XYZ file of C-alpha atoms in Angstrom:
768
model
C -7.087 -21.349 43.013
C -5.815 -24.683 41.685
C -2.421 -25.132 40.067
C -3.859 -25.611 36.562
C -5.822 -22.380 37.037
C -2.790 -20.496 38.069
C -0.850 -21.800 35.079
C -3.578 -20.647 32.830
C -3.512 -17.235 34.224
C 0.223 -16.960 33.815
C 0.057 -18.217 30.304
C -2.734 -15.801 29.470
C -0.627 -12.857 31.074
C 2.347 -13.761 28.915
C 0.268 -13.942 25.774
C -1.374 -10.663 26.571
C 2.010 -8.955 26.641
C 2.946 -10.400 23.247
C -0.469 -9.457 21.763
C -0.284 -5.923 23.130
C 3.132 -5.453 21.707
C 2.023 -6.659 18.300
C -1.016 -4.380 18.250
C 0.897 -1.397 19.491
C 3.644 -1.965 16.877
C 1.062 -1.986 14.105
C -0.632 1.140 15.401
C 2.536 2.931 15.699
C 3.561 2.239 12.194
C 0.169 3.526 10.955
C 0.193 6.702 13.076
C 4.013 7.382 12.666
C 4.430 7.039 8.903
C 2.716 9.105 6.293
C 0.238 6.955 4.328
C 0.721 6.922 0.482
C -2.446 6.038 -1.296
C -2.470 3.346 -3.869
C -4.057 3.676 -7.259
C -7.175 1.700 -6.181
C -8.307 4.855 -4.278
C -9.150 6.708 -7.394
C -11.820 4.345 -8.553
C -13.146 3.911 -5.021
C -13.407 7.735 -4.742
C -15.319 8.117 -7.960
C -17.748 5.277 -6.977
C -18.311 6.765 -3.506
C -18.763 10.302 -5.054
C -21.530 9.038 -7.363
C -23.350 7.302 -4.465
C -23.168 10.395 -2.318
C -24.700 12.357 -5.117
C -27.513 9.819 -5.365
C -26.319 8.224 -8.488
C -26.934 4.385 -8.299
C -24.410 3.847 -11.021
C -21.798 4.240 -8.264
C -22.762 0.704 -7.033
C -21.828 -0.782 -10.319
C -18.920 1.498 -11.306
C -16.387 -0.274 -9.186
C -17.455 -3.721 -10.333
C -17.643 -2.798 -13.903
C -14.252 -1.148 -14.210
C -12.025 -2.858 -11.628
C -13.481 -5.700 -9.622
C -15.832 -8.402 -10.774
C -18.269 -8.045 -7.877
C -20.436 -5.440 -6.165
C -18.555 -4.142 -3.105
C -21.547 -2.705 -1.258
C -20.045 -2.922 2.293
C -16.707 -1.339 1.423
C -18.339 1.416 -0.485
C -20.595 2.264 2.474
C -17.514 2.302 4.713
C -15.622 4.621 2.374
C -18.606 6.932 2.025
C -18.697 7.296 5.889
C -15.025 8.007 5.833
C -15.454 10.589 3.134
C -18.256 12.454 5.018
C -16.841 12.163 8.465
C -13.049 12.246 8.068
C -12.537 13.818 4.740
C -11.427 10.436 3.358
C -8.450 9.929 5.633
C -6.241 6.878 4.755
C -5.298 6.641 8.449
C -8.925 6.302 9.403
C -9.100 3.358 6.909
C -6.184 1.624 8.542
C -7.420 2.079 12.090
C -10.906 0.907 11.243
C -9.308 -2.082 9.453
C -7.518 -2.907 12.666
C -10.840 -2.552 14.647
C -12.449 -5.077 12.250
C -9.596 -7.465 12.725
C -10.015 -7.446 16.463
C -13.657 -8.033 16.198
C -13.066 -10.923 13.726
C -10.672 -12.528 16.169
C -13.077 -12.170 19.127
C -15.781 -13.871 17.060
C -13.530 -16.760 16.088
C -12.415 -17.153 19.731
C -16.042 -17.373 20.758
C -16.521 -20.381 18.447
C -14.111 -22.282 20.822
C -15.435 -20.987 24.183
C -15.782 -23.577 26.949
C -17.429 -22.588 30.200
C -15.344 -25.226 32.091
C -12.137 -23.436 30.978
C -12.634 -19.849 29.940
C -8.867 -19.145 30.179
C -8.389 -21.403 27.107
C -10.668 -19.029 25.144
C -8.827 -15.964 26.307
C -5.498 -17.509 25.539
C -6.677 -18.385 22.027
C -7.918 -14.911 21.546
C -4.506 -13.466 22.446
C -2.595 -15.934 20.215
C -4.642 -15.161 17.178
C -4.411 -11.367 17.995
C -0.554 -11.757 17.968
C -0.725 -13.616 14.598
C -3.024 -11.027 13.060
C -0.915 -8.044 14.133
C 2.457 -9.680 13.640
C 5.076 -8.019 11.466
C 4.043 -9.722 8.328
C 0.506 -8.405 8.473
C 1.585 -4.808 8.148
C 1.958 -5.451 4.574
C -1.772 -5.853 4.401
C -2.588 -2.948 6.873
C -0.216 -0.725 4.826
C -2.554 -0.754 1.787
C -5.458 0.872 3.482
C -8.160 0.332 0.833
C -7.407 -3.427 0.601
C -7.541 -3.640 4.377
C -11.239 -2.718 4.419
C -12.266 -5.145 1.777
C -10.462 -8.131 3.126
C -11.246 -7.362 6.689
C -15.002 -7.124 6.012
C -14.968 -10.284 3.958
C -13.190 -12.459 6.643
C -15.288 -10.839 9.295
C -18.453 -11.915 7.423
C -17.175 -15.512 7.149
C -16.369 -15.482 10.919
C -19.954 -14.321 11.647
C -21.401 -17.025 9.489
C -19.228 -19.601 11.187
C -20.363 -18.377 14.638
C -23.932 -18.808 13.530
C -23.333 -22.439 12.585
C -21.110 -23.424 15.503
C -22.708 -21.525 18.440
C -26.311 -20.843 17.576
C -28.633 -19.462 20.182
C -31.296 -21.428 18.374
C -31.697 -22.837 14.986
C -33.501 -19.886 13.510
C -31.141 -17.258 14.926
C -28.079 -19.376 13.899
C -29.326 -19.754 10.261
C -30.035 -16.054 10.124
C -26.531 -15.165 11.338
C -25.064 -17.713 8.891
C -26.932 -16.035 5.966
C -26.030 -12.467 7.068
C -22.387 -13.239 7.562
C -21.990 -15.080 4.319
C -23.823 -12.443 2.309
C -21.719 -9.811 3.926
C -18.546 -11.614 2.976
C -19.690 -12.009 -0.647
C -20.621 -8.368 -1.044
C -17.202 -7.192 0.383
C -14.732 -9.199 -1.679
C -16.471 -11.700 -3.864
C -14.698 -14.860 -2.398
C -18.133 -16.624 -2.570
C -17.602 -20.258 -3.173
C -14.981 -20.858 -0.500
C -17.005 -19.148 2.056
C -20.158 -21.150 1.425
C -18.382 -24.457 0.933
C -16.645 -24.028 4.399
C -20.025 -23.185 6.050
C -21.573 -26.319 4.408
C -18.767 -28.354 5.856
C -19.385 -27.084 9.387
C -23.140 -27.798 8.967
C -22.370 -31.510 7.953
C -19.849 -32.083 10.635
C -22.256 -30.771 13.317
C -25.267 -32.669 11.941
C -27.590 -29.813 12.003
C -30.922 -31.466 11.535
C -33.453 -28.590 11.773
C -34.971 -28.062 8.393
C -34.342 -24.224 8.499
C -30.545 -24.712 7.917
C -30.519 -26.104 4.377
C -33.065 -23.516 2.880
C -31.066 -20.803 4.669
C -27.756 -22.059 3.159
C -29.295 -22.198 -0.336
C -30.772 -18.761 -0.004
C -27.564 -17.259 1.215
C -25.602 -18.756 -1.620
C -28.203 -17.534 -4.090
C -28.209 -14.033 -2.706
C -24.431 -13.913 -2.866
C -24.310 -15.066 -6.467
C -27.166 -12.800 -7.479
C -24.818 -9.799 -7.838
C -23.496 -11.276 -10.953
C -26.994 -10.912 -12.666
C -26.718 -7.100 -12.247
C -23.132 -6.582 -13.427
C -23.435 -5.142 -16.979
C -19.863 -5.995 -17.970
C -18.957 -9.004 -15.943
C -16.239 -11.011 -17.424
C -15.375 -14.447 -16.333
C -11.822 -14.606 -15.118
C -9.527 -16.527 -17.264
C -8.166 -19.809 -15.750
C -4.403 -20.007 -15.777
C -3.252 -23.345 -17.293
C -1.818 -26.005 -14.945
C 1.893 -26.038 -14.474
C 4.342 -26.800 -11.600
C 4.497 -23.151 -10.899
C 0.827 -23.248 -9.936
C 1.561 -25.890 -7.249
C 4.455 -23.831 -5.919
C 2.177 -20.807 -5.763
C -0.420 -22.774 -3.885
C 2.050 -23.696 -1.108
C 3.499 -20.190 -1.031
C -0.044 -18.910 -0.372
C -0.427 -21.223 2.527
C 2.930 -20.137 4.075
C 2.240 -16.483 3.893
C 1.246 -16.246 7.563
C 4.816 -16.925 8.623
C 6.674 -15.408 5.726
C 4.584 -12.810 3.990
C 7.373 -11.962 1.493
C 5.240 -9.948 -0.973
C 7.204 -10.615 -4.182
C 10.700 -10.547 -2.614
C 13.827 -12.643 -3.085
C 13.890 -16.342 -4.032
C 15.113 -17.161 -0.511
C 11.931 -15.647 1.056
C 9.718 -17.330 -1.647
C 11.337 -20.683 -0.691
C 10.789 -20.097 3.031
C 7.032 -19.312 2.359
C 6.866 -22.493 0.217
C 8.326 -24.672 2.983
C 6.116 -23.141 5.651
C 3.092 -23.915 3.320
C 4.040 -27.594 2.987
C 4.610 -28.041 6.642
C 1.383 -26.307 7.539
C -0.553 -28.589 5.154
C 1.291 -31.654 6.622
C 0.421 -30.618 10.120
C -3.262 -30.302 9.107
C -3.153 -33.800 7.584
C -1.738 -35.220 10.865
C -4.517 -33.531 12.880
C -7.126 -34.674 10.407
C -5.807 -38.359 10.635
C -5.799 -38.215 14.481
C -9.443 -37.149 14.380
C -10.579 -39.085 11.339
C -12.696 -41.544 13.425
C -14.564 -38.678 15.101
C -15.136 -37.006 11.726
C -16.323 -40.143 9.895
C -18.722 -40.929 12.712
C -19.824 -37.203 12.461
C -19.367 -36.856 16.279
C -17.260 -33.645 15.878
C -17.719 -31.052 18.633
C -18.089 -27.386 17.806
C -14.352 -26.654 18.178
C -13.233 -29.401 15.757
C -15.973 -28.429 13.220
C -14.948 -24.748 13.347
C -11.271 -25.616 12.852
C -11.941 -27.853 9.890
C -14.219 -25.213 8.322
C -11.542 -22.533 8.723
C -8.971 -24.874 7.228
C -11.312 -25.659 4.298
C -11.993 -21.842 3.826
C -8.176 -21.170 3.550
C -7.510 -24.177 1.243
C -10.425 -23.505 -1.054
C -9.466 -19.802 -1.349
C -5.818 -20.697 -2.100
C -7.016 -23.052 -4.881
C -9.176 -20.224 -6.385
C -6.420 -17.681 -6.149
C -4.037 -20.126 -7.727
C -6.374 -20.629 -10.732
C -6.824 -16.876 -11.577
C -3.820 -15.021 -10.122
C -0.172 -15.013 -11.220
C 1.466 -13.832 -8.047
C 0.971 -14.009 -4.250
C -0.198 -10.602 -3.207
C 0.625 -9.878 0.468
C -3.056 -9.225 1.501
C -4.008 -12.831 0.496
C -2.761 -13.716 3.948
C -6.022 -12.390 5.417
C -7.745 -15.503 3.961
C -4.976 -18.143 3.809
C -4.002 -17.289 7.385
C -7.218 -19.111 8.531
C -5.168 -22.408 7.928
C -2.777 -21.481 10.714
C -5.642 -20.249 12.891
C -7.286 -23.628 12.394
C -4.124 -25.441 13.448
C -3.785 -23.356 16.580
C -7.499 -23.705 17.496
C -7.625 -27.493 16.938
C -4.484 -28.026 19.042
C -6.003 -25.950 21.845
C -8.872 -28.336 22.122
C -8.590 -30.693 25.042
C -7.554 -34.172 23.841
C -6.904 -32.995 20.336
C -3.692 -34.919 20.082
C -3.840 -38.317 21.975
C -0.042 -38.690 22.120
C 1.598 -36.054 24.279
C 5.019 -36.037 22.539
C 3.385 -35.245 19.178
C 1.344 -32.450 20.703
C 4.503 -30.994 22.058
C 6.285 -31.201 18.678
C 3.458 -29.548 16.841
C 3.215 -26.725 19.517
C 6.970 -26.055 19.488
C 6.889 -25.977 15.670
C 4.096 -23.345 15.672
C 6.005 -21.322 18.276
C 9.171 -21.529 16.283
C 7.513 -20.414 13.094
C 6.048 -17.443 14.893
C 9.325 -16.375 16.242
C 10.884 -16.770 12.779
C 8.496 -14.156 11.210
C 9.112 -11.814 14.106
C 12.885 -12.098 13.775
C 13.050 -11.746 9.984
C 10.414 -9.208 9.099
C 10.542 -6.339 11.573
C 10.095 -3.871 8.791
C 6.997 -3.942 6.523
C 7.383 -5.147 2.923
C 5.081 -3.458 0.573
C 4.972 -1.813 -2.862
C 4.854 1.857 -3.106
C 4.455 3.946 -6.249
C 7.225 6.292 -7.093
C 6.173 9.770 -5.871
C 8.473 11.706 -8.114
C 9.653 12.966 -10.374
C 8.139 10.735 -13.103
C 4.859 10.921 -11.331
C 5.202 14.685 -10.768
C 5.907 15.355 -14.417
C 2.586 13.706 -15.394
C 0.422 15.660 -12.923
C -0.262 19.347 -12.289
C 1.443 19.938 -9.013
C -1.050 22.410 -7.442
C -4.091 20.429 -8.442
C -3.300 16.934 -7.268
C -0.158 17.134 -5.011
C 2.847 15.063 -5.956
C 1.913 11.995 -4.080
C -0.844 11.067 -6.645
C -0.084 7.832 -8.372
C -0.105 7.610 -12.118
C -0.612 3.926 -12.067
C -4.292 4.537 -12.225
C -3.891 6.896 -15.123
C -2.073 4.261 -17.069
C -4.634 1.536 -16.219
C -7.933 3.286 -16.772
C -7.156 6.293 -19.144
C -7.115 9.974 -18.655
C -10.921 10.547 -18.583
C -11.500 8.184 -15.735
C -8.530 9.519 -13.892
C -9.716 13.146 -14.339
C -13.090 12.250 -12.915
C -11.370 10.447 -9.984
C -9.021 13.380 -9.274
C -11.964 15.866 -9.415
C -13.848 13.756 -6.828
C -10.626 13.545 -4.775
C -10.545 17.361 -4.546
C -14.276 17.558 -3.988
C -14.041 15.304 -0.942
C -11.101 17.073 0.620
C -8.715 14.206 0.343
C -5.175 14.538 1.786
C -4.020 18.120 1.371
C -7.412 19.488 0.443
C -9.786 20.399 3.291
C -13.492 20.344 3.115
C -15.164 23.782 2.918
C -18.230 24.904 0.977
C -17.274 26.799 -2.229
C -13.734 26.964 -1.288
C -10.705 25.064 -2.391
C -7.233 24.774 -0.949
C -4.019 24.755 -2.928
C -1.301 23.241 -0.691
C 2.151 24.594 -0.956
C 3.614 21.429 0.486
C 5.789 20.138 -2.349
C 9.025 18.460 -3.303
C 11.782 21.151 -3.799
C 12.869 19.641 -7.156
C 9.474 19.998 -8.815
C 9.354 22.598 -11.618
C 6.884 24.785 -9.585
C 9.110 24.909 -6.485
C 12.656 26.435 -6.498
C 15.221 27.105 -3.789
C 17.997 29.735 -3.817
C 20.786 30.527 -1.312
C 24.315 31.408 -0.765
C 25.245 28.770 1.717
C 25.087 25.143 0.700
C 24.598 23.826 4.136
C 21.749 26.155 4.826
C 19.949 25.114 1.531
C 20.126 21.558 2.716
C 18.370 22.658 5.934
C 15.188 23.706 4.138
C 12.583 21.144 5.101
C 8.881 20.482 5.779
C 8.416 19.761 9.504
C 5.477 18.847 11.821
C 4.395 20.644 14.948
C 7.122 18.767 16.865
C 9.892 20.016 14.469
C 10.423 16.608 12.946
C 11.074 16.260 9.206
C 8.171 14.955 7.236
C 7.731 14.167 3.550
C 5.420 16.486 1.744
C 3.065 13.709 1.015
C 2.038 13.706 4.751
C -1.687 14.296 5.260
C -0.702 16.627 8.081
C -0.511 20.549 7.700
C 3.273 21.011 7.756
C 5.371 24.039 8.412
C 8.360 25.091 6.280
C 11.801 25.481 7.908
C 13.675 28.231 6.059
C 17.258 29.018 7.194
C 18.753 32.543 6.973
C 19.867 33.565 3.595
C 17.528 31.233 1.623
C 14.714 31.893 -0.678
C 11.759 29.588 -1.501
C 9.694 30.235 -4.688
C 6.431 28.834 -5.877
C 4.982 29.227 -9.319
C 1.100 29.039 -9.262
C -1.784 29.005 -11.582
C -4.928 30.716 -10.282
C -7.976 29.309 -11.987
C -10.162 31.919 -13.879
C -13.274 30.412 -12.219
C -12.226 31.548 -8.820
C -13.818 34.817 -7.496
C -10.753 35.320 -5.363
C -7.580 33.840 -4.276
C -5.669 34.555 -0.926
C -2.310 33.497 0.358
C -2.425 32.617 4.002
C 0.588 31.761 6.257
C 2.072 32.565 9.663
C 5.603 32.481 11.056
C 7.646 31.950 14.091
C 11.313 32.966 14.642
C 12.623 35.839 12.640
C 10.181 37.650 10.403
C 10.467 36.629 6.728
C 10.150 38.888 3.723
C 7.915 38.155 0.809
C 6.719 39.304 -2.577
C 4.221 38.361 -5.142
C 5.082 38.682 -8.934
C 2.226 38.852 -11.454
C 1.936 37.811 -14.941
C 3.391 41.085 -16.493
C 6.145 41.269 -13.859
C 4.288 43.557 -11.424
C 5.564 43.115 -7.927
C 4.100 43.510 -4.379
C 6.802 44.024 -1.933
C 4.753 45.902 0.754
C 3.073 42.750 1.988
C 4.128 41.611 5.431
C 3.218 39.609 8.307
C 1.161 41.444 10.977
C 2.735 39.529 13.910
C 4.354 36.260 14.773
C 1.874 33.407 14.989
C -0.408 31.392 12.738
C -2.239 32.953 9.875
C -0.844 36.422 10.493
C -0.543 37.089 6.793
C -3.408 37.070 4.329
C -2.583 38.497 0.783
C -4.754 38.700 -2.281
C -3.338 36.974 -5.291
C -5.889 37.909 -8.013
C -6.078 35.501 -11.053
C -3.733 34.051 -13.623
C -0.052 33.110 -13.041
C 1.579 34.101 -9.854
C 4.909 33.741 -8.341
C 5.292 33.786 -4.535
C 8.638 34.244 -2.879
C 9.606 34.014 0.782
C 13.047 35.336 1.892
C 14.676 34.593 5.251
C 16.986 37.677 5.351
C 17.342 38.459 9.001
C 17.468 35.024 10.518
C 16.049 31.545 10.542
C 12.260 31.362 10.257
C 9.484 28.820 10.271
C 6.595 29.439 7.895
C 3.420 28.086 9.471
C 1.165 26.140 7.128
C 1.530 28.296 3.961
C -1.395 27.790 1.678
C -3.572 29.320 -0.934
C -7.427 29.384 -0.679
C -9.662 29.788 -3.764
C -13.128 31.361 -3.172
C -16.103 30.568 -5.269
C -14.171 27.957 -7.537
C -15.662 24.657 -8.217
C -13.104 21.910 -8.238
C -11.603 21.871 -11.822
C -10.841 18.753 -13.740
C -7.042 18.678 -13.822
C -5.395 18.672 -17.288
C -2.272 16.734 -17.986
C 0.701 19.012 -18.483
C 2.595 18.982 -21.735
C 5.203 16.386 -22.235
C 8.767 17.804 -21.620
C 10.651 18.752 -24.732
C 13.623 16.574 -23.623
C 12.885 12.923 -23.070
C 14.609 12.766 -19.844
C 11.847 12.951 -17.190
C 13.756 12.574 -14.022
C 17.403 13.064 -13.301
C 17.747 16.546 -14.661
C 15.427 18.324 -12.186
C 17.326 20.935 -10.232
C 20.262 19.768 -8.184
C 20.582 16.253 -9.375
C 23.680 16.471 -11.563
C 26.314 13.882 -11.766
C 29.155 14.227 -9.389
C 32.131 12.092 -8.288
C 30.176 11.385 -5.108
C 27.407 9.459 -6.978
C 27.651 5.706 -7.277
C 27.305 4.307 -10.875
C 26.564 0.638 -10.808
C 27.685 -1.602 -13.649
C 25.535 -1.764 -16.718
C 23.077 -4.553 -16.875
C 24.639 -6.233 -19.821
C 27.912 -6.606 -17.978
C 28.968 -9.685 -16.060
C 28.306 -8.306 -12.574
C 24.545 -8.998 -12.923
C 22.865 -12.363 -12.771
C 19.892 -12.243 -15.303
C 17.037 -14.495 -16.319
C 14.088 -14.467 -18.733
C 15.959 -12.573 -21.519
C 18.512 -12.729 -24.221
C 20.985 -9.910 -24.945
C 21.588 -8.626 -28.473
C 25.043 -8.538 -29.764
C 26.680 -5.214 -30.584
C 28.907 -4.450 -33.584
C 31.976 -5.548 -31.731
C 30.456 -8.843 -30.807
C 29.880 -7.913 -27.178
C 26.556 -7.790 -25.484
C 24.595 -4.513 -25.853
C 22.126 -2.909 -23.460
C 19.260 -4.135 -25.726
C 17.623 -7.427 -24.734
C 14.869 -9.617 -26.068
C 12.268 -10.737 -23.619
C 11.739 -14.585 -23.099
C 9.642 -14.671 -19.968
C 9.882 -12.374 -17.048
C 13.203 -10.526 -17.270
C 14.976 -9.708 -13.935
C 18.455 -8.909 -12.703
C 20.251 -9.071 -9.365
C 23.909 -8.405 -8.476
C 26.104 -11.438 -8.531
C 28.272 -10.165 -5.624
C 26.190 -8.732 -2.768
C 26.782 -5.129 -1.762
C 27.400 -3.771 1.728
C 26.634 -0.132 1.031
C 25.707 2.536 3.627
C 22.549 4.180 2.277
C 22.523 7.090 4.712
C 24.348 9.294 2.248
C 22.082 8.757 -0.749
C 18.671 10.091 -1.502
C 17.729 9.148 -4.964
C 18.119 6.188 -7.332
C 17.983 6.741 -11.089
C 17.659 4.207 -13.869
C 17.130 4.463 -17.700
C 14.981 2.320 -19.898
C 13.465 2.353 -23.416
C 10.340 0.367 -24.205
C 7.753 0.326 -27.065
C 4.028 0.629 -26.551
C 3.548 -3.120 -26.918
C 6.461 -4.186 -24.809
C 4.162 -4.833 -21.769
C 0.704 -6.439 -21.942
C -0.636 -4.701 -18.795
C -2.637 -1.545 -19.008
C -0.363 -0.310 -16.210
C 3.171 -0.658 -17.538
C 5.802 -0.391 -14.855
C 9.254 -1.303 -13.688
C 9.736 -2.807 -10.169
C 12.850 -2.078 -8.276
C 13.430 -4.119 -5.130
C 16.113 -3.112 -2.554
C 17.406 -5.905 -0.263
C 18.360 -4.159 3.009
C 20.434 -5.866 5.696
C 19.906 -9.123 3.846
C 16.373 -9.568 5.076
C 14.306 -6.413 4.543
C 12.732 -6.017 1.070
C 11.666 -2.606 -0.065
C 9.839 -2.440 -3.516
C 8.871 0.482 -5.607
C 6.712 0.395 -8.749
C 7.691 3.029 -11.232
C 5.089 3.773 -13.970
C 6.669 3.915 -17.444
C 6.141 5.928 -20.623
C 6.038 3.417 -23.552
C 6.862 5.493 -26.522
C 9.970 3.947 -27.850
C 12.202 6.625 -26.419
C 14.757 6.415 -23.696
C 13.537 7.966 -20.475
C 15.275 8.162 -17.055
C 13.231 7.629 -13.936
C 14.163 8.398 -10.322
C 13.131 7.032 -7.029
C 13.102 9.200 -3.966
C 14.362 6.790 -1.268
C 12.107 8.664 1.297
C 9.087 6.989 -0.354
C 10.324 3.815 1.137
C 10.002 5.176 4.699
C 13.390 3.760 5.660
C 14.086 3.518 9.384
C 15.175 6.851 10.944
C 16.596 5.729 14.273
C 19.972 4.506 12.995
C 20.339 5.271 9.252
C 24.012 4.332 9.300
C 23.000 0.788 10.258
C 20.819 0.376 7.069
C 22.971 -1.178 4.390
C 22.064 -2.093 0.815
C 22.705 -5.789 0.244
C 21.328 -6.220 -3.276
C 19.167 -4.783 -5.989
C 16.575 -6.723 -7.828
C 15.462 -5.014 -11.158
C 12.343 -6.161 -13.011
C 12.281 -3.884 -16.177
C 8.911 -5.262 -17.498
C 6.973 -5.810 -14.327
C 3.671 -4.898 -15.944
C 3.290 -7.955 -18.057
C 6.302 -8.730 -20.384
C 5.497 -9.718 -23.951
C 7.740 -12.628 -25.357
C 9.816 -11.623 -28.244
C 9.769 -7.862 -27.549
C 12.980 -5.856 -27.223
C 13.628 -3.300 -24.480
C 16.718 -1.368 -23.414
C 17.885 -1.151 -19.880
C 20.591 1.206 -18.844
C 22.641 1.469 -15.669
C 21.464 2.372 -12.156
C 22.951 5.416 -10.368
C 22.633 6.232 -6.643
C 22.741 10.034 -6.180
C 23.647 11.928 -3.038
C 20.665 14.208 -2.956
C 19.904 17.978 -3.418
C 23.135 19.081 -4.945
C 21.641 22.498 -5.910
C 23.920 23.383 -2.989
C 26.785 23.250 -5.424
C 25.395 26.109 -7.551
C 27.342 29.383 -7.490
C 26.537 31.783 -4.647
C 23.499 33.896 -5.385
C 22.590 31.848 -8.448
C 19.454 29.840 -8.612
C 19.879 26.255 -9.658
C 19.203 25.436 -13.339
C 15.734 24.123 -14.208
C 14.434 22.112 -17.061
C 13.550 23.655 -20.366
C 9.976 24.765 -21.063
C 7.799 21.831 -22.155
C 6.810 21.439 -25.698
C 3.137 21.348 -26.730
C 1.462 18.091 -26.078
C 1.066 16.117 -29.351
């Protein structure tokens, strides 16, 4: 084998190692961490449910209520997931990864050269590393968005393959139409896709007459969906401003710095990457301008220019209609970086060798930067509890269900989506004919779950664990077991629907045999129930109907309850009802065990000088000092003037207080965003849905929802806090109140007196 051949093999081997590590890292993150669904899932669920039942309205339901296009292909994908995998979010993510690999393979084929096949393989491995790099997990972590964006970009790649490497003119034109239409009915990014395909046609001088009618037909079929949308609204164009130009460049730089909506330093880094990427493209364009003007471009150059045009046109479109750079936009704008890599990989792409070396080193340095700075995913998660838990019935929807959808689309639509969710066996609910499962997996501070014990340390040992004994959050889609130390009691308050013909409690145990009892509505007790033997499902007890209280005691020793659950027979999935609003206006911090203590950390109030603020004006108090009430001017935000260096391992909850009126935020989904800056580089963001009723409410964030690294928690330090009180669309001139932030140590029900159950919230008042 010649020396160049050996060098190509060595290079391909090194790239293969990097690519495999990138793919393995992404798959590990997907499989190792519980997947929390976003609010988008509700409306997808209802659309799919209608289609499965034969209701064609499901095709238009998604487009009419959420997205301005008809997502036929994602709907079909989700329907298959619902029927085959009980709508598993993990299946969505894994299938999205598979689509990404197929897309990269198709793009690599566009640059295949029989004289040097190693170059094509090396290109495939480089693109694979870019796709599955650390920044891309912010896309893969959203599940539902992964499917839409992967199908759309895969469709574009297919269309480009048809233009660049056609088997014959007819087959190439057919593949172009199929790919372009598939992309258009997956995401709706129509014009950038077809403009890029047109550019490839012109550069390659396709003379066969079939190409142009095919292109027109494909564009027409793609646009035809808007003729069938009953409530299609033209997106409003955002007026031009310098911020629009900045957003455009930040979109282009997302591949190397996918910051989400993080700190200003990360935004600046993404902005600079975008400028340099566009400058590099212009340099390559200038070096090949003679070839392009003479229309003598080969297939590789044409494909690279088309991909760059697709990314640039998409970035322009996003800039016109979107306010912020969502992390999943990188699936489209990343094609600019793919184009740079692919054009540079062509033989003779850069006549001057020093310039080629500089561009190659710059690309390699940018890639190493993203791996260094963003080893942990940056994504928005909705607060699991307790604000969300107080708005949903615990046993009907499980505490992981987001209320963002409820705020955005109203209760009726939410109830329909939640009913379909149960019907399909999503998350904790398993599919079975005429049977419904009530999971007992729940947060221990919910009103329906109580803990009692005499030893504080043992109460702290109560936890949900997987089959390997590792602690897991209750939101996990796995069937978890409950670890119950000796001397502790766990109690569930359940409502058994009247529609059910029967209700059974099923559980098993390992370790010491636990004691249990069931308390009925009138105080009747059943103490004679017991497990037949150690092992799974060794207890099956009838519950009857109405309210029931189930208690498990670990009297004789530590025990492990195996998958405790309640099965309802003959009960159709009910439409969940919103629980009454609590009588006290404090939704969060007063759940059992979270009392103030000297060990808590109380940060300075927002109106004090320790916070840097923008986008607001503080009102003056009676004494002339600033009060906690502020007037919104643009987008209010706070961050600490002096960075922290706080060990987070001892804290479990973050609590803040705010008061806002109904018209304080323009969005249908009012929320506050809290961004934690960890170790100076990692950004963890949480959206907390708000109640806008003019009353002061406290909201808490369970830090477990952020999936903080478990390997070395003592090495995880809080550097700063970015607080955006009116994230859901601030309204200029409105006043809001922002209180202080507290960091709480965790479940301090351990401080209750021996033998006394922790205090619970008062009974809720009737819903007005």
